CSV table of C-alpha atoms in Angstrom, one decimal:
chain,number,residue,atom,x,y,z
A,1,UNK,CA,0.6,-9.4,-34.2
A,2,UNK,CA,-0.7,-6.0,-33.3
A,3,UNK,CA,1.4,-4.1,-30.8
A,4,UNK,CA,-1.7,-2.7,-29.0
A,5,UNK,CA,-1.6,-3.1,-25.5
A,6,UNK,CA,-4.7,-3.6,-23.2
A,7,UNK,CA,-4.7,-2.2,-19.7
A,8,UNK,CA,-5.5,-4.6,-16.7
A,9,UNK,CA,-5.3,-4.7,-13.2
A,10,UNK,CA,-4.3,-7.8,-11.3
A,11,UNK,CA,-3.9,-8.3,-7.7
A,12,UNK,CA,-0.9,-10.4,-7.1
A,13,UNK,CA,0.0,-11.7,-3.9
A,14,UNK,CA,-2.1,-9.1,-2.3
A,15,UNK,CA,-0.4,-6.1,-4.2
A,16,UNK,CA,-2.4,-4.4,-7.0
A,17,UNK,CA,-0.5,-4.2,-10.2
A,18,UNK,CA,-1.6,-1.9,-13.0
A,19,UNK,CA,-0.4,-3.6,-16.2
A,20,UNK,CA,-0.1,-3.2,-20.3
A,21,UNK,CA,-0.2,-6.6,-21.8
A,22,UNK,CA,-0.6,-7.9,-25.1
A,23,UNK,CA,-3.7,-9.8,-25.8
A,24,UNK,CA,-1.8,-13.0,-26.4
A,25,UNK,CA,0.4,-12.8,-23.3
A,26,UNK,CA,-0.4,-15.4,-20.6
A,27,UNK,CA,-0.5,-14.9,-16.8
A,28,UNK,CA,2.8,-16.8,-16.9
A,29,UNK,CA,4.5,-14.3,-19.4
A,30,UNK,CA,3.3,-11.5,-17.0
A,31,UNK,CA,4.3,-13.0,-13.7
A,32,UNK,CA,7.8,-13.9,-14.9
A,33,UNK,CA,8.8,-11.1,-17.4
A,34,UNK,CA,6.8,-8.0,-16.2
A,35,UNK,CA,6.6,-8.6,-12.5
A,36,UNK,CA,9.8,-11.0,-12.1
A,37,UNK,CA,8.1,-13.2,-9.9
A,38,UNK,CA,10.0,-16.1,-11.3
A,39,UNK,CA,9.0,-18.7,-8.7
A,40,UNK,CA,6.1,-19.8,-11.2
A,41,UNK,CA,8.1,-22.0,-13.9
A,42,UNK,CA,7.8,-22.5,-17.4
A,43,UNK,CA,8.0,-26.0,-18.1
A,44,UNK,CA,6.1,-27.2,-21.0
A,45,UNK,CA,4.1,-24.1,-21.6
A,46,UNK,CA,1.0,-26.1,-22.7
A,47,UNK,CA,-0.6,-27.3,-19.6
A,48,UNK,CA,0.9,-30.6,-19.1
A,49,UNK,CA,3.6,-30.1,-16.3
A,50,UNK,CA,1.9,-28.2,-13.6
A,51,UNK,CA,5.2,-26.2,-12.9
A,52,UNK,CA,3.2,-22.9,-13.7
A,53,UNK,CA,0.3,-23.6,-11.2
A,54,UNK,CA,-0.8,-20.6,-9.3
A,55,UNK,CA,-4.0,-19.6,-7.6
A,56,UNK,CA,-6.7,-17.4,-9.2
A,57,UNK,CA,-9.7,-16.8,-7.2
A,58,UNK,CA,-8.2,-19.3,-4.8
A,59,UNK,CA,-8.6,-21.9,-7.6
A,60,UNK,CA,-5.6,-23.9,-8.9
A,61,UNK,CA,-5.0,-22.8,-12.4
A,62,UNK,CA,-2.2,-23.1,-15.0
A,63,UNK,CA,-0.7,-19.9,-15.4
A,64,UNK,CA,0.5,-20.7,-19.1
A,65,UNK,CA,-3.2,-21.5,-20.2
A,66,UNK,CA,-4.7,-18.1,-18.8
A,67,UNK,CA,-4.4,-15.2,-20.9
A,68,UNK,CA,-3.5,-12.2,-18.4
A,69,UNK,CA,-6.4,-10.2,-19.9
A,70,UNK,CA,-8.7,-12.8,-18.6
A,71,UNK,CA,-7.3,-12.3,-15.0
A,72,UNK,CA,-8.2,-8.6,-14.9
A,73,UNK,CA,-9.4,-7.5,-11.5
A,74,UNK,CA,-9.0,-11.1,-10.1
A,75,UNK,CA,-6.6,-12.1,-7.1
A,76,UNK,CA,-3.6,-14.1,-8.0
A,77,UNK,CA,-1.5,-16.1,-5.5
A,78,UNK,CA,1.9,-17.5,-6.4
A,79,UNK,CA,4.4,-19.5,-4.6
A,80,UNK,CA,6.1,-16.2,-3.4
A,81,UNK,CA,2.9,-15.1,-1.9
A,82,UNK,CA,2.1,-18.2,0.1
A,83,UNK,CA,4.2,-17.4,3.4
A,84,UNK,CA,3.8,-13.7,2.9
A,85,UNK,CA,7.5,-13.2,3.6
A,86,UNK,CA,7.7,-15.3,6.9
A,87,UNK,CA,9.3,-18.3,6.6
A,88,UNK,CA,7.5,-21.4,5.1
A,89,UNK,CA,4.0,-22.9,5.0
A,90,UNK,CA,3.3,-26.2,6.7
A,91,UNK,CA,3.2,-27.7,3.1
A,92,UNK,CA,6.6,-26.2,2.0
A,93,UNK,CA,8.1,-27.4,5.5
A,94,UNK,CA,6.7,-30.8,5.0
A,95,UNK,CA,8.2,-31.2,1.7
A,96,UNK,CA,11.7,-30.1,3.1
A,97,UNK,CA,11.3,-32.6,6.0
A,98,UNK,CA,10.6,-35.4,3.7
A,99,UNK,CA,13.3,-34.7,1.5
A,100,UNK,CA,10.9,-34.2,-1.3
A,101,UNK,CA,12.9,-31.9,-3.2
A,102,UNK,CA,15.5,-32.9,-6.0
A,103,UNK,CA,16.4,-30.4,-8.7
A,104,UNK,CA,13.5,-28.2,-7.4
A,105,UNK,CA,12.1,-26.8,-10.9
A,106,UNK,CA,8.8,-28.6,-10.4
A,107,UNK,CA,8.4,-27.9,-6.6
A,108,UNK,CA,6.5,-24.5,-6.9
A,109,UNK,CA,3.9,-26.3,-9.0
A,110,UNK,CA,3.5,-29.1,-6.4
A,111,UNK,CA,3.4,-26.7,-3.5
A,112,UNK,CA,0.5,-24.8,-5.2
A,113,UNK,CA,-1.2,-28.1,-6.0
A,114,UNK,CA,-0.8,-29.2,-2.5
A,115,UNK,CA,-2.0,-25.7,-1.1
A,116,UNK,CA,-5.1,-26.1,-3.1
A,117,UNK,CA,-5.8,-29.6,-2.0
A,118,UNK,CA,-5.2,-28.9,1.7
A,119,UNK,CA,-7.3,-25.9,1.6
A,120,UNK,CA,-10.5,-27.9,0.6
A,121,UNK,CA,-9.3,-31.2,2.4
A,122,UNK,CA,-7.2,-31.0,5.5
A,123,UNK,CA,-6.9,-34.8,5.9
A,124,UNK,CA,-6.4,-36.3,2.5
A,125,UNK,CA,-5.8,-39.9,2.0
A,126,UNK,CA,-3.0,-41.2,-0.5
A,127,UNK,CA,-5.5,-41.7,-3.3
A,128,UNK,CA,-6.8,-38.2,-2.8
A,129,UNK,CA,-3.2,-36.7,-2.8
A,130,UNK,CA,-2.2,-38.8,-5.8
A,131,UNK,CA,-5.1,-37.5,-7.6
A,132,UNK,CA,-4.6,-33.8,-6.7
A,133,UNK,CA,-1.0,-34.2,-7.8
A,134,UNK,CA,-1.9,-36.1,-11.1
A,135,UNK,CA,-1.3,-33.0,-13.2
A,136,UNK,CA,2.2,-32.3,-11.9
A,137,UNK,CA,5.4,-33.8,-13.5
A,138,UNK,CA,8.6,-34.3,-11.7
A,139,UNK,CA,11.4,-34.9,-14.2
A,140,UNK,CA,13.8,-36.1,-11.3
A,141,UNK,CA,10.7,-38.8,-10.9
A,142,UNK,CA,10.7,-37.9,-7.2
A,143,UNK,CA,7.1,-38.5,-6.7
A,144,UNK,CA,7.3,-41.1,-3.8
A,145,UNK,CA,8.9,-38.5,-1.3
A,146,UNK,CA,6.4,-35.8,-2.4
A,147,UNK,CA,3.5,-38.1,-1.9
A,148,UNK,CA,4.8,-39.1,1.6
A,149,UNK,CA,5.4,-35.6,2.6
A,150,UNK,CA,1.5,-34.7,1.9
A,151,UNK,CA,0.7,-38.1,3.9
A,152,UNK,CA,2.8,-37.0,6.8
A,153,UNK,CA,1.2,-33.5,6.9
A,154,UNK,CA,-2.1,-35.1,6.8
A,155,UNK,CA,-1.5,-36.9,9.7
A,156,UNK,CA,0.2,-34.4,11.9
A,157,UNK,CA,-2.0,-33.1,14.7
A,158,UNK,CA,-3.2,-29.6,14.1
B,1,UNK,CA,-4.3,-10.0,-32.1
B,2,UNK,CA,-7.5,-8.3,-31.1
B,3,UNK,CA,-9.2,-9.4,-27.8
B,4,UNK,CA,-12.9,-8.9,-27.2
B,5,UNK,CA,-15.0,-9.8,-24.4
B,6,UNK,CA,-18.7,-9.2,-25.2
B,7,UNK,CA,-21.5,-9.5,-22.8
B,8,UNK,CA,-24.2,-10.8,-24.9
B,9,UNK,CA,-24.3,-13.8,-27.2
B,10,UNK,CA,-25.4,-11.7,-30.1
B,11,UNK,CA,-22.5,-9.5,-29.7
B,12,UNK,CA,-20.2,-12.4,-29.5
B,13,UNK,CA,-21.8,-14.0,-32.7
B,14,UNK,CA,-21.3,-10.7,-34.8
B,15,UNK,CA,-17.8,-10.6,-33.4
B,16,UNK,CA,-17.2,-14.0,-34.6
B,17,UNK,CA,-18.1,-13.3,-38.2
B,18,UNK,CA,-14.7,-12.0,-39.2
B,19,UNK,CA,-12.2,-14.2,-40.6
B,20,UNK,CA,-9.6,-15.4,-38.3
B,21,UNK,CA,-11.9,-15.0,-35.3
B,22,UNK,CA,-11.8,-17.8,-32.5
B,23,UNK,CA,-14.0,-18.3,-29.6
B,24,UNK,CA,-12.3,-18.4,-26.0
B,25,UNK,CA,-14.0,-20.4,-23.7
B,26,UNK,CA,-11.6,-22.0,-20.6
B,27,UNK,CA,-8.8,-21.6,-23.0
B,28,UNK,CA,-7.3,-24.9,-21.9
B,29,UNK,CA,-6.8,-26.3,-25.3
B,30,UNK,CA,-6.9,-23.0,-27.4
B,31,UNK,CA,-4.3,-21.0,-25.4
B,32,UNK,CA,-2.1,-24.3,-25.3
B,33,UNK,CA,-2.3,-24.2,-29.2
B,34,UNK,CA,-1.5,-20.6,-29.4
B,35,UNK,CA,1.4,-21.2,-27.1
B,36,UNK,CA,2.7,-24.0,-29.4
B,37,UNK,CA,2.1,-21.8,-32.7
B,38,UNK,CA,-0.6,-24.2,-33.9
B,39,UNK,CA,-3.5,-21.6,-33.5
B,40,UNK,CA,-2.9,-17.9,-34.7
B,41,UNK,CA,-6.1,-16.2,-34.0
B,42,UNK,CA,-6.5,-12.5,-35.4
B,43,UNK,CA,-9.3,-11.9,-33.2
B,44,UNK,CA,-10.2,-13.7,-29.8
B,45,UNK,CA,-13.7,-13.5,-28.6
B,46,UNK,CA,-13.8,-14.4,-25.1
B,47,UNK,CA,-17.1,-15.8,-23.6
B,48,UNK,CA,-16.4,-15.1,-20.0
B,49,UNK,CA,-18.7,-12.3,-19.5
B,50,UNK,CA,-21.9,-13.9,-21.2
B,51,UNK,CA,-24.3,-14.8,-18.5
B,52,UNK,CA,-26.6,-16.7,-20.9
B,53,UNK,CA,-23.9,-19.3,-21.2
B,54,UNK,CA,-23.5,-20.2,-17.6
B,55,UNK,CA,-25.6,-22.1,-15.2
B,56,UNK,CA,-27.2,-25.7,-14.7
B,57,UNK,CA,-31.0,-26.1,-15.0
B,58,UNK,CA,-32.7,-29.3,-13.8
B,59,UNK,CA,-36.3,-29.8,-15.0
B,60,UNK,CA,-38.7,-31.3,-12.6
B,61,UNK,CA,-38.4,-34.6,-14.7
B,62,UNK,CA,-34.7,-34.7,-14.4
B,63,UNK,CA,-33.7,-33.4,-17.9
B,64,UNK,CA,-30.7,-31.1,-17.7
B,65,UNK,CA,-29.6,-27.9,-19.5
B,66,UNK,CA,-26.0,-27.1,-18.9
B,67,UNK,CA,-24.6,-23.8,-19.9
B,68,UNK,CA,-21.5,-24.1,-22.2
B,69,UNK,CA,-19.2,-22.3,-20.0
B,70,UNK,CA,-19.9,-24.7,-17.1
B,71,UNK,CA,-16.5,-25.9,-16.1
B,72,UNK,CA,-15.4,-29.5,-15.6
B,73,UNK,CA,-14.9,-28.9,-11.9
B,74,UNK,CA,-18.5,-27.7,-11.6
B,75,UNK,CA,-20.0,-30.9,-13.5
B,76,UNK,CA,-17.7,-33.0,-11.3
B,77,UNK,CA,-19.6,-31.8,-8.2
B,78,UNK,CA,-23.1,-32.4,-9.7
B,79,UNK,CA,-25.6,-34.0,-7.4
B,80,UNK,CA,-25.7,-37.5,-9.0
B,81,UNK,CA,-29.5,-37.9,-8.2
B,82,UNK,CA,-30.3,-38.8,-11.9
B,83,UNK,CA,-28.5,-41.0,-14.3
B,84,UNK,CA,-27.7,-38.1,-16.7
B,85,UNK,CA,-26.2,-36.0,-13.9
B,86,UNK,CA,-24.2,-39.1,-12.6
B,87,UNK,CA,-22.8,-39.8,-16.0
B,88,UNK,CA,-21.6,-36.3,-16.6
B,89,UNK,CA,-20.1,-36.0,-12.9
B,90,UNK,CA,-18.2,-39.5,-13.5
B,91,UNK,CA,-17.0,-38.1,-16.8
B,92,UNK,CA,-16.0,-34.6,-15.7
B,93,UNK,CA,-14.0,-36.1,-12.8
B,94,UNK,CA,-11.5,-37.9,-15.2
B,95,UNK,CA,-11.1,-35.0,-17.6
B,96,UNK,CA,-7.6,-33.8,-17.5
B,97,UNK,CA,-6.0,-32.6,-14.2
B,98,UNK,CA,-7.4,-30.6,-11.3
B,99,UNK,CA,-5.9,-27.3,-12.3
B,100,UNK,CA,-7.3,-27.7,-16.0
B,101,UNK,CA,-10.6,-28.8,-14.7
B,102,UNK,CA,-11.0,-25.5,-12.9
B,103,UNK,CA,-11.0,-23.6,-16.1
B,104,UNK,CA,-11.9,-26.1,-18.9
B,105,UNK,CA,-15.6,-25.9,-20.0
B,106,UNK,CA,-17.9,-28.5,-21.6
B,107,UNK,CA,-18.9,-26.3,-24.2
B,108,UNK,CA,-15.1,-25.7,-25.4
B,109,UNK,CA,-14.6,-29.7,-25.3
B,110,UNK,CA,-17.8,-30.3,-27.3
B,111,UNK,CA,-16.8,-27.6,-29.8
B,112,UNK,CA,-13.2,-28.7,-30.2
B,113,UNK,CA,-14.4,-32.3,-30.8
B,114,UNK,CA,-11.0,-34.2,-30.0
B,115,UNK,CA,-11.5,-37.7,-30.9
B,116,UNK,CA,-10.2,-39.0,-27.6
B,117,UNK,CA,-12.1,-36.3,-25.5
B,118,UNK,CA,-14.5,-37.5,-22.8
B,119,UNK,CA,-17.7,-35.4,-22.9
B,120,UNK,CA,-18.5,-36.5,-26.6
B,121,UNK,CA,-18.6,-40.1,-25.7
B,122,UNK,CA,-21.0,-39.4,-22.6
B,123,UNK,CA,-23.1,-37.0,-24.5
B,124,UNK,CA,-23.6,-39.6,-27.4
B,125,UNK,CA,-24.4,-42.4,-24.9
B,126,UNK,CA,-27.0,-40.2,-23.2
B,127,UNK,CA,-28.8,-39.1,-26.4
B,128,UNK,CA,-27.7,-35.4,-25.6
B,129,UNK,CA,-28.4,-32.6,-27.7
B,130,UNK,CA,-26.1,-29.6,-28.5
B,131,UNK,CA,-27.8,-26.2,-28.5
B,132,UNK,CA,-25.9,-23.8,-31.0
B,133,UNK,CA,-26.4,-19.8,-31.2
B,134,UNK,CA,-25.6,-17.7,-34.1
B,135,UNK,CA,-27.0,-14.3,-35.3
B,136,UNK,CA,-29.7,-16.4,-36.9
B,137,UNK,CA,-31.0,-17.7,-33.7
B,138,UNK,CA,-30.5,-21.1,-32.0
B,139,UNK,CA,-30.7,-24.5,-33.4
B,140,UNK,CA,-30.4,-27.9,-31.6
B,141,UNK,CA,-28.4,-31.0,-33.1
B,142,UNK,CA,-28.4,-34.5,-31.4
B,143,UNK,CA,-24.7,-35.2,-30.2
B,144,UNK,CA,-24.7,-38.3,-32.2
B,145,UNK,CA,-24.9,-36.0,-35.6
B,146,UNK,CA,-23.1,-33.2,-34.2
B,147,UNK,CA,-19.7,-35.0,-33.9
B,148,UNK,CA,-18.6,-35.6,-37.4
B,149,UNK,CA,-14.7,-36.4,-37.2
B,150,UNK,CA,-11.5,-35.6,-35.8
B,151,UNK,CA,-11.7,-31.9,-34.5
B,152,UNK,CA,-15.0,-31.8,-37.0
B,153,UNK,CA,-18.5,-30.8,-36.0
B,154,UNK,CA,-21.6,-29.6,-37.4
B,155,UNK,CA,-20.8,-26.1,-36.2
B,156,UNK,CA,-20.8,-23.4,-39.0
B,157,UNK,CA,-18.5,-20.4,-38.9
B,158,UNK,CA,-20.1,-17.8,-36.6
B,159,UNK,CA,-21.9,-20.3,-34.4
B,160,UNK,CA,-21.1,-21.0,-30.9
B,161,UNK,CA,-22.1,-23.7,-28.5
B,162,UNK,CA,-24.7,-22.5,-26.2
B,163,UNK,CA,-25.6,-25.3,-24.1
B,164,UNK,CA,-25.9,-29.0,-23.7
B,165,UNK,CA,-29.2,-30.6,-23.1
B,166,UNK,CA,-29.7,-34.1,-21.7
B,167,UNK,CA,-33.2,-35.7,-21.8
B,168,UNK,CA,-34.8,-37.1,-18.5
B,169,UNK,CA,-33.4,-40.7,-18.2
B,170,UNK,CA,-36.1,-43.5,-18.0
B,171,UNK,CA,-36.6,-44.9,-14.3
B,172,UNK,CA,-34.2,-47.6,-13.3
B,173,UNK,CA,-31.3,-46.4,-15.3
B,174,UNK,CA,-27.8,-46.5,-14.4
B,175,UNK,CA,-24.7,-45.1,-15.9
B,176,UNK,CA,-21.0,-45.6,-16.0
B,177,UNK,CA,-17.8,-44.0,-17.6
B,178,UNK,CA,-14.8,-46.2,-17.7
B,179,UNK,CA,-11.6,-44.5,-19.3
B,180,UNK,CA,-8.4,-46.3,-20.0
B,181,UNK,CA,-5.6,-44.0,-20.0
B,182,UNK,CA,-1.7,-44.2,-19.5
B,183,UNK,CA,-1.6,-41.9,-16.7
B,184,UNK,CA,-4.6,-40.2,-14.8
B,185,UNK,CA,-5.6,-36.9,-16.5
B,186,UNK,CA,-4.1,-38.1,-20.0
B,187,UNK,CA,-6.5,-38.4,-23.0
B,188,UNK,CA,-8.0,-41.9,-23.1
B,189,UNK,CA,-6.5,-44.6,-25.0
B,190,UNK,CA,-10.3,-45.9,-25.2
B,191,UNK,CA,-13.1,-44.9,-23.2
B,192,UNK,CA,-16.7,-46.2,-22.8
B,193,UNK,CA,-19.8,-44.7,-21.6
B,194,UNK,CA,-22.5,-47.1,-20.7
B,195,UNK,CA,-26.4,-46.2,-20.2
B,196,UNK,CA,-28.2,-49.4,-18.9
B,197,UNK,CA,-32.0,-49.6,-18.0
B,198,UNK,CA,-32.6,-52.2,-15.5
B,199,UNK,CA,-36.1,-53.3,-14.5
B,200,UNK,CA,-36.6,-54.8,-11.2
B,201,UNK,CA,-39.0,-57.9,-10.7
B,202,UNK,CA,-39.4,-58.2,-14.6
B,203,UNK,CA,-42.4,-60.2,-15.6
B,204,UNK,CA,-41.4,-63.9,-16.3
B,205,UNK,CA,-38.0,-63.6,-14.4
B,206,UNK,CA,-37.1,-64.1,-10.9
B,207,UNK,CA,-35.1,-60.8,-10.6
B,208,UNK,CA,-33.9,-57.8,-12.5
B,209,UNK,CA,-33.4,-57.4,-16.4
B,210,UNK,CA,-31.8,-55.2,-18.5
B,211,UNK,CA,-34.4,-53.8,-20.8
B,212,UNK,CA,-32.1,-51.3,-22.8
B,213,UNK,CA,-28.4,-50.8,-23.0
B,214,UNK,CA,-26.6,-48.1,-24.9
B,215,UNK,CA,-22.9,-47.8,-25.2
B,216,UNK,CA,-20.7,-45.3,-26.8
B,217,UNK,CA,-16.8,-45.7,-27.3
B,218,UNK,CA,-14.5,-42.9,-27.6
B,219,UNK,CA,-10.9,-43.1,-29.0
B,220,UNK,CA,-11.6,-46.0,-31.2
B,221,UNK,CA,-12.4,-43.8,-34.3
B,222,UNK,CA,-12.4,-40.1,-35.3
B,223,UNK,CA,-15.7,-39.5,-33.5
B,224,UNK,CA,-17.5,-41.4,-30.7
B,225,UNK,CA,-19.2,-44.8,-31.7
B,226,UNK,CA,-22.7,-45.5,-30.8
B,227,UNK,CA,-23.7,-49.0,-30.0
B,228,UNK,CA,-27.4,-49.4,-29.2
B,229,UNK,CA,-30.4,-51.7,-28.8
B,230,UNK,CA,-28.3,-54.0,-26.5
B,231,UNK,CA,-30.9,-54.6,-24.1
B,232,UNK,CA,-32.8,-58.1,-23.7
B,233,UNK,CA,-29.8,-59.8,-25.3
B,234,UNK,CA,-28.2,-63.0,-23.7
B,235,UNK,CA,-24.6,-61.4,-24.3
B,236,UNK,CA,-25.1,-57.7,-24.8
B,237,UNK,CA,-21.1,-57.2,-24.6
B,238,UNK,CA,-20.5,-59.6,-27.2
B,239,UNK,CA,-23.2,-58.0,-29.4
B,240,UNK,CA,-21.7,-54.6,-28.8
B,241,UNK,CA,-18.3,-56.0,-29.6
B,242,UNK,CA,-19.8,-57.4,-33.0
B,243,UNK,CA,-21.3,-53.9,-33.8
B,244,UNK,CA,-17.9,-52.2,-32.9
B,245,UNK,CA,-16.1,-54.4,-35.3
B,246,UNK,CA,-18.3,-53.3,-38.2
B,247,UNK,CA,-16.8,-49.7,-37.8
B,248,UNK,CA,-13.5,-50.9,-38.8
B,249,UNK,CA,-10.1,-50.9,-37.0
B,250,UNK,CA,-9.3,-48.3,-34.5
B,251,UNK,CA,-6.5,-46.0,-34.9
B,252,UNK,CA,-3.1,-46.8,-33.6
B,253,UNK,CA,-0.9,-43.8,-32.1
B,254,UNK,CA,1.7,-42.9,-29.6
B,255,UNK,CA,-0.7,-43.9,-26.8
B,256,UNK,CA,-1.5,-47.5,-28.1
B,257,UNK,CA,-1.4,-49.7,-31.2
B,258,UNK,CA,-4.5,-50.5,-33.1
B,259,UNK,CA,-4.4,-54.1,-32.1
B,260,UNK,CA,-4.2,-53.1,-28.3
B,261,UNK,CA,-7.3,-51.0,-28.7
B,262,UNK,CA,-9.1,-53.8,-30.4
B,263,UNK,CA,-8.0,-56.2,-27.7
B,264,UNK,CA,-9.2,-54.1,-24.6
B,265,UNK,CA,-12.3,-52.4,-25.8
B,266,UNK,CA,-14.7,-55.3,-25.2
B,267,UNK,CA,-13.4,-55.8,-21.7
B,268,UNK,CA,-13.8,-52.1,-21.2
B,269,UNK,CA,-17.3,-52.4,-22.4
B,270,UNK,CA,-18.1,-55.1,-20.1
B,271,UNK,CA,-16.7,-53.3,-17.2
B,272,UNK,CA,-18.8,-50.1,-18.0
B,273,UNK,CA,-21.9,-52.1,-18.3
B,274,UNK,CA,-21.5,-53.9,-15.1
B,275,UNK,CA,-20.7,-50.6,-13.3
B,276,UNK,CA,-23.7,-49.1,-14.9
B,277,UNK,CA,-26.1,-51.8,-13.4
B,278,UNK,CA,-24.4,-51.2,-10.1
B,279,UNK,CA,-24.9,-47.4,-10.4
B,280,UNK,CA,-28.5,-48.1,-11.1
B,281,UNK,CA,-28.9,-50.0,-7.8
B,282,UNK,CA,-27.1,-47.2,-5.9
B,283,UNK,CA,-29.2,-44.4,-7.2
B,284,UNK,CA,-31.3,-43.2,-4.5
B,285,UNK,CA,-34.9,-44.5,-4.5
B,286,UNK,CA,-36.4,-41.2,-4.3
B,287,UNK,CA,-34.8,-40.1,-7.5
B,288,UNK,CA,-36.0,-43.5,-9.0
B,289,UNK,CA,-39.5,-42.9,-8.2
B,290,UNK,CA,-39.6,-39.4,-9.1
B,291,UNK,CA,-38.5,-40.2,-12.6
């Protein structure tokens, strides 16, 4: 493996980051190891579990399946960037209120998937919620509470 | 590993000519394989800057040309005014998970040719054509010849899938994609794409009649299996099952046994054909008149 690094500029949680990355480093590698943003989890590292979900250009993606060089000049939002340091978002609060958190490892991925869902569809029904979460695994199998949290949020007057 | 992101198809083809060079489209399979140590490219040629690989063109007769870098999410949102667009949209909506659909591309899926992938099945059923670019120019291969086996296609080294073309469907055509999987977003245990042409008020009948049925089955062999000329039969599903049987036993794997696949596939074909007839009725009248 060549040690030659590539310069790229990522805008992570509204902060511009100048980085040197290896061509085979993923966005997940860079977030966790260079930027110490460890809210984005490394679960399966091959796209199945959804624990590394982040937003790139406002779109939900797997950080483990995107090479960091391909994210050059594009905005990234991780779970740390959602509430902007001011408490929690409605989605995060809904998960807490419903008791939708067990060990918590998968939670950031679910939060990002729900953030993408509610951004495009503020009143999703159960089927839509379950579909939106189809790419997220919870090894505690706590899906019922997670779906309930999203359903309650969808019904809240806003 | 070297990383290149050329801006033209010509440059990409040249860059791909070296040993150990891989095309990077959406990366939803390749990066996973790299992470697992199953692929170790010496050079990655990213296709993300090549404008010629993007965009969807619809001809006035309803024929489609879809750039290889079109994502599953983009295809899922296609206007279902024509049968070909409808089948692609139905298929794209059940490819993997939302996050993967935002990045994965039709060209990448076609070039990889996973035997349980979704698009190959739909493209074979629709008589699709794969447009291939290389430094020698472009050539077109019918989907039914393009897929040769497990992860095997008629692509030669240095060639890139540039686009997928779908001919204009005949008037009265309905389509459906039925996928059986363990959980939503997984690869198919078996999947069926059905293309049914229905003639309303057919002469000598009191109602509608299927004039043509073509079905492709995925996950049943190493490549999609085409079952054709099923129209105007009393029992098209039975005939399809009979044709299918001549292809031998389906594979057994961690998703399902061979016997299970054999047992459920006729039911899936029946469901797909019924849904395709229904889809034909639902298609807006203006689209049917136009085509």
